[in-house]
Amino acid sequence: MDRLRYKIAVLGGTGAQGSGLALRLSAAGHAVTLGSRDGGRAQRAAEQLSGRSRTRVSGSENPAAAAGADIVILTVPYSVQRGTVEAVLTELQGKVLVDATAPLMPPKVGTVQLPAGRSAVAAIQQLAGETVRVVSAFQNVSAQHLNELDHEVDCDVLVCGNDRDACDVVIGLCSDIGLRGFFAGPIENSVAAEALTSVLITINRRYKIAGAGIRITGPK
Amino acid sequence: MDRLRYKIAVLGGTGAQGSGLALRLSAAGHAVTLGSRDGGRAQRAAEQLSGRSRTRVSGSENPAAAAGADIVILTVPYSVQRGTVEAVLTELQGKVLVDATAPLMPPKVGTVQLPAGRSAVAAIQQLAGETVRVVSAFQNVSAQHLNELDHEVDCDVLVCGNDRDACDVVIGLCSDIGLRGFFAGPIENSVAAEALTSVLITINRRYKIAGAGIRITGPK
């Protein structure tokens, strides 16, 4: 059965997590554009990824990347999450925005510190309004694992959102890149994945490992 | 190597989760007392458990159960969490209180609804003060799995608390009953486990299963 091939923009795609997702999505056959505030930087990072993938990766400034995409993935630090979305709000209309943000607050990134006591991704759904279908995903997947293409990522993805069809699209993307995505409830449930990011950082430190993850048990 | 044998009170021990924990802790050799608001009900439930364990289980009203224990485990619905703790606050002084509460708000128990945007267990640490060492644990373990003694529980336990020694004691209890406990950070990180409870309920419904759980990947 043919899989759908999407045009996907990864904003913040020059960072470790964005690059890892872009690499895997590109290797799975999707048409990926890296977005950055600095278009030249995005192009250089895209050229590097293209050398590792069977599909060419493009790079451009965030608004142009978002404008050309069916699906936009956001992988930026929490401190610039809102500003990045505001800068592409026009380009996001009618699209799926996959937000991978966890609200880490340096220096205590191993401590859960939810902004205003709620999900950072739910706040973006509120900002963008219902004409943008926001889906929370990928908070718990280690960038290091994503960037090693021949490495099986031992981590599931909690997928939250108010639009079930959009969630199913993202669960399909997970499957395309070798991950299991699970529908995990409405957008406010993203709190679980966001808080888990700090827990996994704590576990990495306490048990002296890199890239702890989670698996959901029960479903076959 | 000898394991420590603790005197453990399980408040709310007549419920499904409390009974399951009590059964497994008793079977592991700990001296367990079920606590309930109704002492007679606690005694009847304790007699039933005693028939399934190699160690006798006792039952009494909550304050008497807490008074006689080294470690007190709280497994009551969120709606009576605070009242139950207030009723045994004197008996908790100097002890470890293991709070398994997840703030489920019927009817939408599959939606994360954190009270005042924070951990329900962290609120108990604040209520009790530093003379009670509160540890968050067991939010994600299915009562059904716990109650089947010959059943391997396919779920890890996130253990949060401000007192590392108390957390290590609880990680030891997990090990005694066949579970892996992981130190998951300070008490406010309990938000992750509490929110996951609603996520797991959502996954149970969506994937038509019972007793979904989580495993931490990475640590050996």
CSV table of C-alpha atoms in Angstrom, one decimal:
chain,number,residue,atom,x,y,z
A,1,MET,CA,0.0,0.0,0.0
A,2,ASP,CA,1.3,3.4,-0.9
A,3,ARG,CA,2.0,5.8,2.0
A,4,LEU,CA,1.1,9.4,1.7
A,5,ARG,CA,4.1,11.6,1.0
A,6,TYR,CA,3.7,14.9,2.8
A,7,LYS,CA,5.5,18.3,2.4
A,8,ILE,CA,6.8,18.8,5.9
A,9,ALA,CA,8.5,21.9,7.4
A,10,VAL,CA,10.5,21.5,10.5
A,11,LEU,CA,10.9,24.8,12.3
A,12,GLY,CA,13.9,24.9,14.5
A,13,GLY,CA,15.1,22.2,12.2
A,14,THR,CA,18.8,23.1,12.6
A,15,GLY,CA,18.7,21.9,16.3
A,16,ALA,CA,19.4,18.4,17.3
A,17,GLN,CA,15.8,17.2,17.7
A,18,GLY,CA,14.6,19.0,14.6
A,19,SER,CA,17.5,17.6,12.5
A,20,GLY,CA,16.8,14.1,13.8
A,21,LEU,CA,13.1,14.2,12.9
A,22,ALA,CA,13.9,15.8,9.5
A,23,LEU,CA,16.4,13.2,8.7
A,24,ARG,CA,14.1,10.3,9.5
A,25,LEU,CA,11.1,11.8,7.8
A,26,SER,CA,13.2,12.5,4.7
A,27,ALA,CA,14.6,9.0,4.7
A,28,ALA,CA,11.0,7.8,4.8
A,29,GLY,CA,10.3,9.6,1.6
A,30,HIS,CA,8.6,12.8,2.8
A,31,ALA,CA,9.6,16.2,1.2
A,32,VAL,CA,11.2,18.0,4.2
A,33,THR,CA,12.2,21.6,4.5
A,34,LEU,CA,14.2,22.8,7.4
A,35,GLY,CA,13.1,26.2,8.8
A,36,SER,CA,15.2,28.6,10.8
A,37,ARG,CA,15.2,32.3,11.6
A,38,ASP,CA,18.4,32.3,9.5
A,39,GLY,CA,17.7,31.0,6.0
A,40,GLY,CA,21.3,30.5,5.1
A,41,ARG,CA,21.9,28.4,8.2
A,42,ALA,CA,18.8,26.3,7.3
A,43,GLN,CA,20.2,25.7,3.8
A,44,ARG,CA,23.6,24.6,5.0
A,45,ALA,CA,22.0,22.2,7.6
A,46,ALA,CA,19.7,20.9,4.8
A,47,GLU,CA,22.6,20.2,2.6
A,48,GLN,CA,24.3,18.1,5.3
A,49,LEU,CA,21.1,16.1,5.9
A,50,SER,CA,20.6,15.6,2.1
A,51,GLY,CA,23.9,13.7,2.0
A,52,ARG,CA,22.5,11.2,4.5
A,53,SER,CA,19.0,10.7,3.1
A,54,ARG,CA,17.6,9.3,-0.2
A,55,THR,CA,15.4,12.4,-0.5
A,56,ARG,CA,16.7,15.9,-0.9
A,57,VAL,CA,16.1,18.2,2.1
A,58,SER,CA,15.6,21.9,1.6
A,59,GLY,CA,16.2,24.9,3.9
A,60,SER,CA,14.7,28.3,4.2
A,61,GLU,CA,13.5,31.0,6.6
A,62,ASN,CA,10.7,29.8,8.9
A,63,PRO,CA,7.8,31.6,7.1
A,64,ALA,CA,8.8,30.3,3.7
A,65,ALA,CA,9.2,26.8,5.0
A,66,ALA,CA,5.8,26.9,6.7
A,67,ALA,CA,4.1,28.4,3.6
A,68,GLY,CA,5.2,25.5,1.4
A,69,ALA,CA,4.3,22.7,3.8
A,70,ASP,CA,1.2,20.5,4.4
A,71,ILE,CA,2.4,19.8,8.0
A,72,VAL,CA,4.6,22.0,10.2
A,73,ILE,CA,6.6,20.6,13.0
A,74,LEU,CA,7.9,22.9,15.7
A,75,THR,CA,11.1,21.9,17.5
A,76,VAL,CA,12.4,25.1,19.2
A,77,PRO,CA,13.3,25.8,22.8
A,78,TYR,CA,10.4,26.8,25.0
A,79,SER,CA,11.7,30.4,25.3
A,80,VAL,CA,11.1,31.1,21.6
A,81,GLN,CA,8.1,28.8,21.1
A,82,ARG,CA,5.4,31.5,21.1
A,83,GLY,CA,7.4,34.0,19.1
A,84,THR,CA,8.2,31.4,16.4
A,85,VAL,CA,4.5,30.5,16.1
A,86,GLU,CA,3.4,34.1,16.0
A,87,ALA,CA,5.9,34.7,13.1
A,88,VAL,CA,4.2,32.0,10.9
A,89,LEU,CA,0.6,32.3,12.0
A,90,THR,CA,-0.6,33.3,8.6
A,91,GLU,CA,1.2,30.4,7.0
A,92,LEU,CA,-0.2,27.9,9.5
A,93,GLN,CA,-3.9,28.6,8.6
A,94,GLY,CA,-5.7,25.3,7.8
A,95,LYS,CA,-2.7,23.2,8.5
A,96,VAL,CA,-1.5,20.7,11.1
A,97,LEU,CA,1.0,22.1,13.5
A,98,VAL,CA,2.9,19.4,15.4
A,99,ASP,CA,4.4,21.0,18.5
A,100,ALA,CA,7.2,19.1,20.2
A,101,THR,CA,7.9,21.7,22.9
A,102,ALA,CA,8.5,20.8,26.5
A,103,PRO,CA,8.6,23.8,28.8
A,104,LEU,CA,12.1,23.3,30.2
A,105,MET,CA,13.2,26.2,32.4
A,106,PRO,CA,17.0,26.4,32.7
A,107,PRO,CA,18.8,25.8,34.9
A,108,LYS,CA,16.5,23.3,36.6
A,109,VAL,CA,15.6,21.4,33.5
A,110,GLY,CA,15.1,18.2,35.5
A,111,THR,CA,12.3,19.8,37.5
A,112,VAL,CA,8.8,20.0,36.1
A,113,GLN,CA,7.9,23.7,35.8
A,114,LEU,CA,4.6,24.0,33.8
A,115,PRO,CA,4.0,27.6,32.7
A,116,ALA,CA,0.9,28.8,34.5
A,117,GLY,CA,0.3,25.3,35.6
A,118,ARG,CA,-0.6,24.0,32.2
A,119,SER,CA,0.6,22.5,28.9
A,120,ALA,CA,2.9,24.7,26.8
A,121,VAL,CA,1.4,23.1,23.7
A,122,ALA,CA,-2.2,23.7,24.8
A,123,ALA,CA,-1.3,27.4,25.1
A,124,ILE,CA,-0.3,27.3,21.4
A,125,GLN,CA,-3.6,25.8,20.4
A,126,GLN,CA,-5.3,28.7,22.3
A,127,LEU,CA,-3.0,31.2,20.6
A,128,ALA,CA,-3.5,29.9,17.1
A,129,GLY,CA,-7.2,29.3,17.3
A,130,GLU,CA,-9.2,26.4,15.9
A,131,THR,CA,-8.1,27.1,12.3
A,132,VAL,CA,-4.8,25.6,13.1
A,133,ARG,CA,-4.9,21.9,14.2
A,134,VAL,CA,-2.3,21.6,16.9
A,135,VAL,CA,-1.0,18.2,17.8
A,136,SER,CA,1.5,17.5,20.6
A,137,ALA,CA,4.1,14.8,19.9
A,138,PHE,CA,7.8,13.9,20.1
A,139,GLN,CA,8.6,15.5,23.5
A,140,ASN,CA,10.1,12.3,24.9
A,141,VAL,CA,12.2,11.0,21.9
A,142,SER,CA,15.9,11.6,22.4
A,143,ALA,CA,17.5,13.6,19.6
A,144,GLN,CA,20.6,11.5,19.8
A,145,HIS,CA,18.6,8.3,18.9
A,146,LEU,CA,16.8,10.1,16.1
A,147,ASN,CA,20.0,11.2,14.5
A,148,GLU,CA,21.4,7.7,14.2
A,149,LEU,CA,19.4,6.4,11.3
A,150,ASP,CA,20.4,2.7,11.8
A,151,HIS,CA,19.5,2.9,15.5
A,152,GLU,CA,16.1,1.6,16.6
A,153,VAL,CA,14.5,4.2,18.8
A,154,ASP,CA,13.3,2.5,22.0
A,155,CYS,CA,10.7,5.1,22.8
A,156,ASP,CA,7.0,5.5,22.1
A,157,VAL,CA,5.3,8.8,21.2
A,158,LEU,CA,2.3,10.3,23.1
A,159,VAL,CA,0.1,12.1,20.6
A,160,CYS,CA,-2.4,14.6,22.0
A,161,GLY,CA,-4.8,16.9,20.1
A,162,ASN,CA,-8.3,18.0,19.8
A,163,ASP,CA,-8.6,16.9,16.2
A,164,ARG,CA,-8.6,13.1,15.9
A,165,ASP,CA,-7.8,13.1,12.2
A,166,ALA,CA,-4.8,15.3,12.7
A,167,CYS,CA,-3.6,13.0,15.5
A,168,ASP,CA,-4.0,10.0,13.2
A,169,VAL,CA,-1.8,11.8,10.6
A,170,VAL,CA,0.9,12.3,13.2
A,171,ILE,CA,0.6,8.7,14.4
A,172,GLY,CA,1.1,7.7,10.8
A,173,LEU,CA,4.3,9.9,10.6
A,174,CYS,CA,5.6,8.1,13.7
A,175,SER,CA,5.0,4.8,12.0
A,176,ASP,CA,6.9,6.0,8.9
A,177,ILE,CA,10.0,6.7,11.0
A,178,GLY,CA,9.9,3.5,13.0
A,179,LEU,CA,8.1,4.8,16.1
A,180,ARG,CA,4.9,3.8,17.8
A,181,GLY,CA,2.6,6.8,18.3
A,182,PHE,CA,-0.4,6.4,20.7
A,183,PHE,CA,-3.4,8.7,20.9
A,184,ALA,CA,-3.1,10.1,24.3
A,185,GLY,CA,-6.1,12.4,24.6
A,186,PRO,CA,-7.0,16.1,24.1
A,187,ILE,CA,-4.4,18.8,23.8
A,188,GLU,CA,-4.3,19.5,27.5
A,189,ASN,CA,-3.1,16.0,28.1
A,190,SER,CA,0.2,17.1,26.5
A,191,VAL,CA,1.1,18.0,30.1
A,192,ALA,CA,2.0,14.3,30.6
A,193,ALA,CA,4.5,14.3,27.8
A,194,GLU,CA,5.9,17.7,28.7
A,195,ALA,CA,6.4,16.8,32.3
A,196,LEU,CA,7.9,13.4,31.4
A,197,THR,CA,10.7,15.3,29.5
A,198,SER,CA,12.0,16.6,32.9
A,199,VAL,CA,11.5,13.2,34.5
A,200,LEU,CA,13.6,11.5,31.7
A,201,ILE,CA,16.3,14.2,32.2
A,202,THR,CA,16.3,13.3,35.9
A,203,ILE,CA,16.5,9.6,35.1
A,204,ASN,CA,19.4,10.2,32.7
A,205,ARG,CA,21.3,12.0,35.4
A,206,ARG,CA,20.4,9.6,38.3
A,207,TYR,CA,21.2,6.4,36.4
A,208,LYS,CA,24.1,7.9,34.4
A,209,ILE,CA,22.7,7.1,31.0
A,210,ALA,CA,21.8,9.0,27.8
A,211,GLY,CA,18.4,9.1,26.1
A,212,ALA,CA,16.0,7.4,28.5
A,213,GLY,CA,12.6,7.0,27.0
A,214,ILE,CA,9.2,5.4,27.6
A,215,ARG,CA,7.2,2.5,26.2
A,216,ILE,CA,3.5,2.1,26.6
A,217,THR,CA,2.6,-1.5,27.7
A,218,GLY,CA,-0.7,-3.2,27.1
A,219,PRO,CA,-1.7,-2.5,23.5
A,220,LYS,CA,-0.5,-5.1,21.0
B,1,MET,CA,20.8,-10.8,51.9
B,2,ASP,CA,18.0,-10.1,54.3
B,3,ARG,CA,15.5,-7.6,53.2
B,4,LEU,CA,14.1,-5.1,55.7
B,5,ARG,CA,10.6,-6.0,56.9
B,6,TYR,CA,8.5,-2.9,57.4
B,7,LYS,CA,5.3,-2.3,59.2
B,8,ILE,CA,3.2,-0.7,56.4
B,9,ALA,CA,-0.3,0.8,56.7
B,10,VAL,CA,-2.3,1.1,53.4
B,11,LEU,CA,-5.0,3.8,53.9
B,12,GLY,CA,-7.8,3.3,51.5
B,13,GLY,CA,-6.7,-0.3,51.6
B,14,THR,CA,-10.1,-1.7,51.0
B,15,GLY,CA,-10.1,-0.3,47.4
B,16,ALA,CA,-8.8,-2.2,44.4
B,17,GLN,CA,-5.4,-0.5,44.2
B,18,GLY,CA,-4.8,-0.5,48.0
B,19,SER,CA,-5.8,-4.1,48.2
B,20,GLY,CA,-3.5,-5.0,45.4
B,21,LEU,CA,-0.5,-3.2,46.9
B,22,ALA,CA,-1.3,-4.7,50.4
B,23,LEU,CA,-1.5,-8.2,49.0
B,24,ARG,CA,1.8,-8.0,47.2
B,25,LEU,CA,3.6,-6.3,50.1
B,26,SER,CA,2.3,-8.9,52.5
B,27,ALA,CA,3.3,-11.7,50.2
B,28,ALA,CA,6.8,-10.2,50.1
B,29,GLY,CA,6.9,-10.5,53.9
B,30,HIS,CA,6.0,-7.1,55.1
B,31,ALA,CA,3.6,-6.6,58.1
B,32,VAL,CA,0.6,-4.9,56.4
B,33,THR,CA,-2.4,-3.2,58.0
B,34,LEU,CA,-5.3,-2.1,55.9
B,35,GLY,CA,-6.7,1.2,57.0
B,36,SER,CA,-10.2,2.5,56.3
B,37,ARG,CA,-12.6,5.0,57.7
B,38,ASP,CA,-14.7,1.9,58.7
B,39,GLY,CA,-12.6,-0.3,61.0
B,40,GLY,CA,-14.9,-3.3,60.6
B,41,ARG,CA,-14.7,-3.1,56.8
B,42,ALA,CA,-10.9,-2.9,57.0
B,43,GLN,CA,-10.9,-6.1,59.2
B,44,ARG,CA,-13.1,-8.0,56.8
B,45,ALA,CA,-11.0,-7.0,53.8
B,46,ALA,CA,-7.8,-7.9,55.7
B,47,GLU,CA,-9.1,-11.4,56.5
B,48,GLN,CA,-9.7,-12.0,52.8
B,49,LEU,CA,-6.2,-10.9,51.9
B,50,SER,CA,-4.7,-13.0,54.7
B,51,GLY,CA,-6.1,-16.1,53.0
B,52,ARG,CA,-4.1,-15.3,49.9
B,53,SER,CA,-0.8,-14.3,51.5
B,54,ARG,CA,1.8,-16.1,53.6
B,55,THR,CA,1.8,-13.2,56.1
B,56,ARG,CA,-1.3,-12.2,58.1
B,57,VAL,CA,-2.8,-8.8,57.1
B,58,SER,CA,-4.5,-6.7,59.8
B,59,GLY,CA,-7.3,-4.1,59.5
B,60,SER,CA,-8.3,-1.1,61.5
B,61,GLU,CA,-9.4,2.5,61.3
B,62,ASN,CA,-7.0,4.8,59.4
B,63,PRO,CA,-5.5,6.6,62.5
B,64,ALA,CA,-4.8,3.3,64.3
B,65,ALA,CA,-3.3,1.8,61.2
B,66,ALA,CA,-1.1,4.8,60.6
B,67,ALA,CA,0.0,4.9,64.3
B,68,GLY,CA,1.4,1.4,64.2
B,69,ALA,CA,3.2,1.8,60.9
B,70,ASP,CA,6.8,2.7,59.8
B,71,ILE,CA,5.5,3.6,56.3
B,72,VAL,CA,2.0,4.8,55.4
B,73,ILE,CA,0.7,4.3,51.8
B,74,LEU,CA,-2.3,6.4,50.7
B,75,THR,CA,-4.6,5.0,48.0
B,76,VAL,CA,-7.8,6.9,48.2
B,77,PRO,CA,-9.8,8.8,45.6
B,78,TYR,CA,-8.6,12.4,45.0
B,79,SER,CA,-11.8,13.8,46.5
B,80,VAL,CA,-10.9,12.5,49.9
B,81,GLN,CA,-7.1,12.7,49.7
B,82,ARG,CA,-6.7,15.8,51.8
B,83,GLY,CA,-9.3,14.9,54.4
B,84,THR,CA,-7.7,11.5,54.9
B,85,VAL,CA,-4.3,13.0,55.4
B,86,GLU,CA,-5.6,15.6,57.8
B,87,ALA,CA,-7.2,12.9,59.9
B,88,VAL,CA,-3.9,11.1,60.5
B,89,LEU,CA,-1.5,14.0,60.5
B,90,THR,CA,-0.4,13.4,64.1
B,91,GLU,CA,0.3,9.7,63.4
B,92,LEU,CA,2.4,10.6,60.3
B,93,GLN,CA,5.0,12.7,62.1
B,94,GLY,CA,8.5,11.5,61.3
B,95,LYS,CA,7.3,8.8,58.9
B,96,VAL,CA,7.3,8.2,55.1
B,97,LEU,CA,4.0,8.9,53.5
B,98,VAL,CA,3.7,7.2,50.0
B,99,ASP,CA,1.0,9.0,48.1
B,100,ALA,CA,-0.4,7.2,45.1
B,101,THR,CA,-3.1,9.8,44.3
B,102,ALA,CA,-3.8,10.9,40.8
B,103,PRO,CA,-6.2,13.9,40.6
B,104,LEU,CA,-8.9,12.3,38.5
B,105,MET,CA,-11.9,14.5,38.1
B,106,PRO,CA,-15.0,12.6,37.1
B,107,PRO,CA,-16.6,12.4,34.7
B,108,LYS,CA,-13.6,13.3,32.4
B,109,VAL,CA,-11.1,11.0,34.0
B,110,GLY,CA,-9.3,10.6,30.7
B,111,THR,CA,-8.5,14.3,30.6
B,112,VAL,CA,-5.6,15.8,32.6
B,113,GLN,CA,-7.1,18.3,35.1
B,114,LEU,CA,-4.4,19.3,37.6
B,115,PRO,CA,-5.8,21.0,40.7
B,116,ALA,CA,-4.5,24.6,40.6
B,117,GLY,CA,-2.1,23.5,37.8
B,118,ARG,CA,0.1,21.5,40.0
B,119,SER,CA,0.8,18.1,41.6
B,120,ALA,CA,-1.9,16.7,44.0
B,121,VAL,CA,0.9,14.9,45.9
B,122,ALA,CA,3.1,18.0,46.1
B,123,ALA,CA,0.1,19.7,47.7
B,124,ILE,CA,0.1,17.1,50.4
B,125,GLN,CA,3.9,17.6,51.1
B,126,GLN,CA,3.0,21.3,51.6
B,127,LEU,CA,0.1,20.4,53.9
B,128,ALA,CA,2.0,18.0,56.0
B,129,GLY,CA,5.2,20.0,56.3
B,130,GLU,CA,8.8,18.7,56.3
B,131,THR,CA,8.3,16.5,59.3
B,132,VAL,CA,6.5,14.1,57.0
B,133,ARG,CA,8.6,12.7,54.1
B,134,VAL,CA,6.1,12.5,51.2
B,135,VAL,CA,7.0,10.2,48.3
B,136,SER,CA,4.9,10.0,45.1
B,137,ALA,CA,4.6,6.5,43.6
B,138,PHE,CA,2.3,3.8,42.1
B,139,GLN,CA,-0.1,6.2,40.1
B,140,ASN,CA,0.4,4.2,36.9
B,141,VAL,CA,0.2,0.6,38.1
B,142,SER,CA,-3.1,-1.1,37.2
B,143,ALA,CA,-5.0,-2.4,40.3
B,144,GLN,CA,-6.1,-5.4,38.2
B,145,HIS,CA,-2.5,-6.5,37.6
B,146,LEU,CA,-1.5,-6.0,41.2
B,147,ASN,CA,-4.4,-8.2,42.4
B,148,GLU,CA,-3.2,-11.2,40.4
B,149,LEU,CA,-0.3,-12.4,42.4
B,150,ASP,CA,1.1,-14.7,39.8
B,151,HIS,CA,0.9,-12.0,37.1
B,152,GLU,CA,4.0,-10.1,36.2
B,153,VAL,CA,3.1,-6.4,36.2
B,154,ASP,CA,4.4,-4.9,33.0
B,155,CYS,CA,4.7,-1.3,34.4
B,156,ASP,CA,7.5,0.7,36.0
B,157,VAL,CA,7.0,3.1,38.9
B,158,LEU,CA,8.0,6.8,38.9
B,159,VAL,CA,9.1,7.7,42.4
B,160,CYS,CA,9.3,11.4,43.2
B,161,GLY,CA,10.1,13.1,46.5
B,162,ASN,CA,12.3,15.7,48.1
B,163,ASP,CA,14.0,13.2,50.5
B,164,ARG,CA,16.3,10.8,48.6
B,165,ASP,CA,16.5,8.3,51.4
B,166,ALA,CA,12.7,8.0,51.5
B,167,CYS,CA,12.6,7.6,47.8
B,168,ASP,CA,15.2,4.8,48.0
B,169,VAL,CA,13.0,3.0,50.6
B,170,VAL,CA,10.1,3.2,48.2
B,171,ILE,CA,12.2,2.0,45.3
B,172,GLY,CA,13.1,-1.0,47.5
B,173,LEU,CA,9.4,-1.7,48.2
B,174,CYS,CA,8.8,-1.7,44.4
B,175,SER,CA,11.6,-4.2,44.0
B,176,ASP,CA,10.1,-6.4,46.8
B,177,ILE,CA,6.8,-6.7,44.9
B,178,GLY,CA,8.4,-7.3,41.5
B,179,LEU,CA,8.3,-3.8,40.1
B,180,ARG,CA,11.0,-1.5,38.9
B,181,GLY,CA,11.0,1.9,40.6
B,182,PHE,CA,12.9,4.9,39.2
B,183,PHE,CA,13.9,8.0,41.0
B,184,ALA,CA,12.0,10.7,39.0
B,185,GLY,CA,12.9,13.9,40.7
B,186,PRO,CA,11.5,16.2,43.4
B,187,ILE,CA,7.9,16.0,44.6
B,188,GLU,CA,6.6,18.5,42.0
B,189,ASN,CA,7.7,16.0,39.3
B,190,SER,CA,4.8,13.8,40.5
B,191,VAL,CA,2.8,15.8,37.9
B,192,ALA,CA,4.2,13.5,35.3
B,193,ALA,CA,2.9,10.4,36.9
B,194,GLU,CA,-0.4,12.0,37.9
B,195,ALA,CA,-1.0,13.2,34.3
B,196,LEU,CA,0.0,9.9,32.9
B,197,THR,CA,-2.8,8.2,34.8
B,198,SER,CA,-5.4,10.1,32.6
B,199,VAL,CA,-3.3,9.3,29.5
B,200,LEU,CA,-3.3,5.6,30.3
B,201,ILE,CA,-7.1,5.7,30.8
B,202,THR,CA,-7.4,7.3,27.4
B,203,ILE,CA,-5.1,4.7,25.8
B,204,ASN,CA,-7.2,1.9,27.5
B,205,ARG,CA,-10.3,3.3,25.9
B,206,ARG,CA,-8.9,4.1,22.5
B,207,TYR,CA,-7.1,0.8,22.0
B,208,LYS,CA,-9.8,-1.3,23.9
B,209,ILE,CA,-7.5,-2.8,26.4
B,210,ALA,CA,-7.3,-2.9,30.2
B,211,GLY,CA,-4.3,-1.9,32.3
B,212,ALA,CA,-2.0,0.0,30.0
B,213,GLY,CA,1.2,0.9,31.7
B,214,ILE,CA,4.6,2.5,31.1
B,215,ARG,CA,8.2,1.2,30.9
B,216,ILE,CA,11.2,3.4,31.2
B,217,THR,CA,13.8,2.5,28.5
B,218,GLY,CA,17.5,3.2,28.7
B,219,PRO,CA,18.6,2.1,32.2
B,220,LYS,CA,19.8,-1.5,32.5
